[in-house]
PDB file of C-alpha atoms in Angstrom:
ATOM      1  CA  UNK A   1       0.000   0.000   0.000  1.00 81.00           C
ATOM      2  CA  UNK A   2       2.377   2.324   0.746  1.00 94.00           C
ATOM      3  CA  UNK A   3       4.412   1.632  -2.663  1.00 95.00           C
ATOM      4  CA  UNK A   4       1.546   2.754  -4.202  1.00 95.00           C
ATOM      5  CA  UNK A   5       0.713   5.976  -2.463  1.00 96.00           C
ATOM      6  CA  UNK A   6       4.081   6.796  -3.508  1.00 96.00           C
ATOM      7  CA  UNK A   7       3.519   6.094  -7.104  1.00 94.00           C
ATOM      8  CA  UNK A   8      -0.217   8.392  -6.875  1.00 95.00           C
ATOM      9  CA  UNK A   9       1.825  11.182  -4.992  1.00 97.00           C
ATOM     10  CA  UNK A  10       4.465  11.332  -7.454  1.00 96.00           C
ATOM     11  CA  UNK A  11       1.309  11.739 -10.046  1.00 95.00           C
ATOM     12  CA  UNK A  12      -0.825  14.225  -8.626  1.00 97.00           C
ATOM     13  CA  UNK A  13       2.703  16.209  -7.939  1.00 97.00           C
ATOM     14  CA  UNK A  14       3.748  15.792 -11.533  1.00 96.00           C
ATOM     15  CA  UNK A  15       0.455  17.007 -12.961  1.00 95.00           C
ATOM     16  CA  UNK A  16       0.371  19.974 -10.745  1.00 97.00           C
ATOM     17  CA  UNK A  17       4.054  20.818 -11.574  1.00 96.00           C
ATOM     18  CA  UNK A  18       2.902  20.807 -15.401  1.00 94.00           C
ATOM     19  CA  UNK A  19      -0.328  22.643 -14.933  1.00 95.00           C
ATOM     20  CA  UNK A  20       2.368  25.357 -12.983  1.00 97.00           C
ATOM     21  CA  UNK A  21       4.730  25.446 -15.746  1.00 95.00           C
ATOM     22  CA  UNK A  22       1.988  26.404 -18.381  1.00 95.00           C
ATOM     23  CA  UNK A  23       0.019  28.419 -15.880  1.00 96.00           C
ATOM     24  CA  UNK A  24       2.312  29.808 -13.208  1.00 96.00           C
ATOM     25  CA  UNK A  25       2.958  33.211 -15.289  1.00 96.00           C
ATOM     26  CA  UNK A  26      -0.201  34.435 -14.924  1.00 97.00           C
ATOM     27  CA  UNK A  27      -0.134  33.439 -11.388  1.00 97.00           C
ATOM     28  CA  UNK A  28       2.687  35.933 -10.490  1.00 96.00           C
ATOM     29  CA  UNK A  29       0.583  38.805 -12.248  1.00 95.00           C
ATOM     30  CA  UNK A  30      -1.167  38.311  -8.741  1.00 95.00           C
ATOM     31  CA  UNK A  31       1.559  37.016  -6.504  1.00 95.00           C
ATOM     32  CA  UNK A  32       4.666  38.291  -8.016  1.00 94.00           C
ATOM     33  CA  UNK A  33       7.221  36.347  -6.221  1.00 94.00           C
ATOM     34  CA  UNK A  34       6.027  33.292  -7.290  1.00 96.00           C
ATOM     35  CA  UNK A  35       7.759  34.338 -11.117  1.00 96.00           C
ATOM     36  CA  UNK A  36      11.342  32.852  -9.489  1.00 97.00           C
ATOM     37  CA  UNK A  37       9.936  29.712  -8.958  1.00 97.00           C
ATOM     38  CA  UNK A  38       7.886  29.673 -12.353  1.00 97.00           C
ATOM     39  CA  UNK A  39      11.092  30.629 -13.665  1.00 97.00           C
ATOM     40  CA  UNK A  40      12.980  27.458 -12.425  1.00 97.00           C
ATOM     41  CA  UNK A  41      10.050  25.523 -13.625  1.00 96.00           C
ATOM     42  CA  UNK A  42      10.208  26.410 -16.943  1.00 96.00           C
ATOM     43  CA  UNK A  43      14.114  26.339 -17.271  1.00 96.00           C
ATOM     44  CA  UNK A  44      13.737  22.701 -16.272  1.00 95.00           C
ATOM     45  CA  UNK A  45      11.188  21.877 -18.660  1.00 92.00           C
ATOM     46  CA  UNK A  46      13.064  23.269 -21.392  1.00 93.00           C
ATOM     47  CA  UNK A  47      16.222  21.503 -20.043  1.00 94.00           C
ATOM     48  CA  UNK A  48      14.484  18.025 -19.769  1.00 90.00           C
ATOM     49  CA  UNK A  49      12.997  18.554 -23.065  1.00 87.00           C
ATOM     50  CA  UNK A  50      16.422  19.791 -25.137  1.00 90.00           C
ATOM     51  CA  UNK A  51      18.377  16.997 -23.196  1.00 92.00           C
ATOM     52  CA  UNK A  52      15.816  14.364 -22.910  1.00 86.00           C
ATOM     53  CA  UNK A  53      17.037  13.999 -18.888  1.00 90.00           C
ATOM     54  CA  UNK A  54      14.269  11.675 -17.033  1.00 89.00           C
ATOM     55  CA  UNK A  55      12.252  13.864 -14.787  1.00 91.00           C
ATOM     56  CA  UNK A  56      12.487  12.950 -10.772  1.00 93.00           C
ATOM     57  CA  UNK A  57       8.847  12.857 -10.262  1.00 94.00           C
ATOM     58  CA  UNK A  58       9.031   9.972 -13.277  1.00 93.00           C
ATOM     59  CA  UNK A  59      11.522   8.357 -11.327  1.00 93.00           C
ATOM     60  CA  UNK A  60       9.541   7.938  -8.359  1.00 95.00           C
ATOM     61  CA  UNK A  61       6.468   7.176  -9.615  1.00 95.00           C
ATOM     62  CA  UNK A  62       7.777   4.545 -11.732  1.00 93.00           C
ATOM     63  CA  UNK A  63       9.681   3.138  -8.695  1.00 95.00           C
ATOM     64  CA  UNK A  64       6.676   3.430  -6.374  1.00 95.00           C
ATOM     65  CA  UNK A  65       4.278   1.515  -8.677  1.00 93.00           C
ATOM     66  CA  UNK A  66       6.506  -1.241  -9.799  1.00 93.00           C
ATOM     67  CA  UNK A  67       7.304  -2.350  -6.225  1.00 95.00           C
ATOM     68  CA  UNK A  68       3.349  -2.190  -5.398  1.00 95.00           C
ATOM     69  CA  UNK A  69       3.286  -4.552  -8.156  1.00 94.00           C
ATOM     70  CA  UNK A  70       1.306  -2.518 -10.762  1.00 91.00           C
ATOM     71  CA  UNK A  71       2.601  -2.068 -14.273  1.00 89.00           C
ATOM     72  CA  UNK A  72       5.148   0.994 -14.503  1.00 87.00           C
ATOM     73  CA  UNK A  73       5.297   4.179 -16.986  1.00 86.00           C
ATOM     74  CA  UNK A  74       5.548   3.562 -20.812  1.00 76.00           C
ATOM     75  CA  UNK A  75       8.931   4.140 -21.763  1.00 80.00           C
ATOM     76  CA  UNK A  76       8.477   7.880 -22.734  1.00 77.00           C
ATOM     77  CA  UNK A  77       7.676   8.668 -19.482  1.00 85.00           C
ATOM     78  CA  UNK A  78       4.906  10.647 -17.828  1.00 89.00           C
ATOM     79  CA  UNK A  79       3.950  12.831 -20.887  1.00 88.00           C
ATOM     80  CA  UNK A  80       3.771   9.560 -22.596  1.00 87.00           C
ATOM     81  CA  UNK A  81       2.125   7.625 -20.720  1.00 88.00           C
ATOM     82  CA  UNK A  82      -0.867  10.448 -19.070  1.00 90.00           C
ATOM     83  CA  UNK A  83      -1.169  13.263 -21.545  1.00 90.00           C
ATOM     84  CA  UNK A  84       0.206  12.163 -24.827  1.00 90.00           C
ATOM     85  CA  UNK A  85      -2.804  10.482 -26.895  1.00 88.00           C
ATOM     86  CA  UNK A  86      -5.179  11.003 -24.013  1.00 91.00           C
ATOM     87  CA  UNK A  87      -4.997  14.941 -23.644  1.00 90.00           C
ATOM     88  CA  UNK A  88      -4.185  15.414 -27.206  1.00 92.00           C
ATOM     89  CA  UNK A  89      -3.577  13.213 -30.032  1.00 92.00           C
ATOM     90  CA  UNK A  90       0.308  12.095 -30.459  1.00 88.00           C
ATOM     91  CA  UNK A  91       0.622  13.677 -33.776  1.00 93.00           C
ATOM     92  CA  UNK A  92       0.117  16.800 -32.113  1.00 94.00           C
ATOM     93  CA  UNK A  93       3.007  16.710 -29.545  1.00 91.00           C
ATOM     94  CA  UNK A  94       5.103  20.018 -31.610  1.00 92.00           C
ATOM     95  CA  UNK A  95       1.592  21.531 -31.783  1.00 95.00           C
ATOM     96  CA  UNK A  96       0.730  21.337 -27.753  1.00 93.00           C
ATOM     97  CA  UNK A  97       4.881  22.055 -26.802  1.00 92.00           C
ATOM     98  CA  UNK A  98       4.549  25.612 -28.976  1.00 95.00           C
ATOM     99  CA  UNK A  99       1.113  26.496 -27.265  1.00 95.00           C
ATOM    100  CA  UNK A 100       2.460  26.090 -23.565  1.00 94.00           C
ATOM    101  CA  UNK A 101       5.316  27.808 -24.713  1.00 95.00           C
ATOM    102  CA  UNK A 102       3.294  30.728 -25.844  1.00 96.00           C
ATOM    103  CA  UNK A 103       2.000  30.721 -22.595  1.00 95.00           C
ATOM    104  CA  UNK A 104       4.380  30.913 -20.644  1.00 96.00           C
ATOM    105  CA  UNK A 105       5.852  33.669 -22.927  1.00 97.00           C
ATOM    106  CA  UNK A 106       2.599  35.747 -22.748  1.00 97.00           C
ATOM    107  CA  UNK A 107       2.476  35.346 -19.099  1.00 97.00           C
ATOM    108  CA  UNK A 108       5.604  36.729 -18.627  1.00 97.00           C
ATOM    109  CA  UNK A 109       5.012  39.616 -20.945  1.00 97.00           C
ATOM    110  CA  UNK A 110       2.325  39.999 -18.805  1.00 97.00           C
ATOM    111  CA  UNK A 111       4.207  40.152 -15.883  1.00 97.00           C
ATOM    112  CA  UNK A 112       6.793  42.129 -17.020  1.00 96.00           C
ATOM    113  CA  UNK A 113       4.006  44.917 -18.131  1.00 96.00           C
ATOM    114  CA  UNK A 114       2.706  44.624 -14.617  1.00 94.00           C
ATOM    115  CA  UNK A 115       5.757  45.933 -12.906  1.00 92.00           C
ATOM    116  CA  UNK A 116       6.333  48.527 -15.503  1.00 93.00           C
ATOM    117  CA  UNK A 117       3.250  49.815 -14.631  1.00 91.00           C
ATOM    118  CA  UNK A 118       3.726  49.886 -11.238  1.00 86.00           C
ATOM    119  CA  UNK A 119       6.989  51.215 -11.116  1.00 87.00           C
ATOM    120  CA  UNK A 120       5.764  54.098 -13.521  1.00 86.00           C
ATOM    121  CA  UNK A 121       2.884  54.798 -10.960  1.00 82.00           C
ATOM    122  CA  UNK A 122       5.559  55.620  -8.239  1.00 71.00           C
ATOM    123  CA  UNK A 123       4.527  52.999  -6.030  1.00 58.00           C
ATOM    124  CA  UNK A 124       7.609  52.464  -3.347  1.00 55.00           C
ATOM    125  CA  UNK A 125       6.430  48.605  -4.003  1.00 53.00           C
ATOM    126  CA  UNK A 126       6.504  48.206  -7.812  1.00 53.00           C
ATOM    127  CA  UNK A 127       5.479  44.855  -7.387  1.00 57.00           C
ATOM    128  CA  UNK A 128       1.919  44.070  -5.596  1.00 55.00           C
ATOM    129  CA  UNK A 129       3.162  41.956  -2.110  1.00 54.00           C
ATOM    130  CA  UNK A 130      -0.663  41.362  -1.540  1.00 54.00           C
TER     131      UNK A 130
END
């Protein structure tokens, strides 16, 4: 039981990590400081996806549901196995990478409007701290 509540942590902590590295941009429109950690989230999904290096969360989900004796992750990985073909059709992989990339990149531009904005106003706080 507990190999396997490993192997469902790793999951639900993998899917909100991805959700965060498409969406976390426009969360720091509201909560600015949380643009250094979207920042590190999106270096490392450009890293894992220009080097191909296996993701930890993989890792331990993989390692957690093989030793609860359920089948492990298709050789791709977690993209592969969750969101590849069941989010969006595999033929479309270059299609869905470009549109969270967009995102992120609007988000950002977002961002980086924000605090422009503020600083402009005068605030002593360009950034909101709320």
């Amino acid at each position: 039981m507990g190999y396997r509540l490993i192997g469902e942590a790793a999951m639900a902590v993998h899917f909100l990590f991805l959700a965060f590295m498409a969406v976390g941009g426009f969360l720091a429109w509201r909560w600015p400081r949380l643009i250094w950690a979207h920042l590190a989230v999106a270096a490392w999904g450009v890293l894992s996806l220009a080097t191909g290096v296996e993701c930890p969360l993989t890792v331990v989900e993989d390692w957690g549901r093989r030793n609860a004796g359920q089948q492990g992750l298709q050789p791709g990985g977690f993209i592969d196995h969750y969101i590849e073909g069941v989010v969006y059709p595999g033929e479309y992989t270059a299609q869905a990478r470009l549109a969270v990339m967009l995102l992120v990149f609007i988000s950002w531009a977002g961002y980086l409007r924000l605090v422009r904005r503020r600083s402009r106003a005068g605030s002593p706080h360009p950034v909101h701290r709320g």
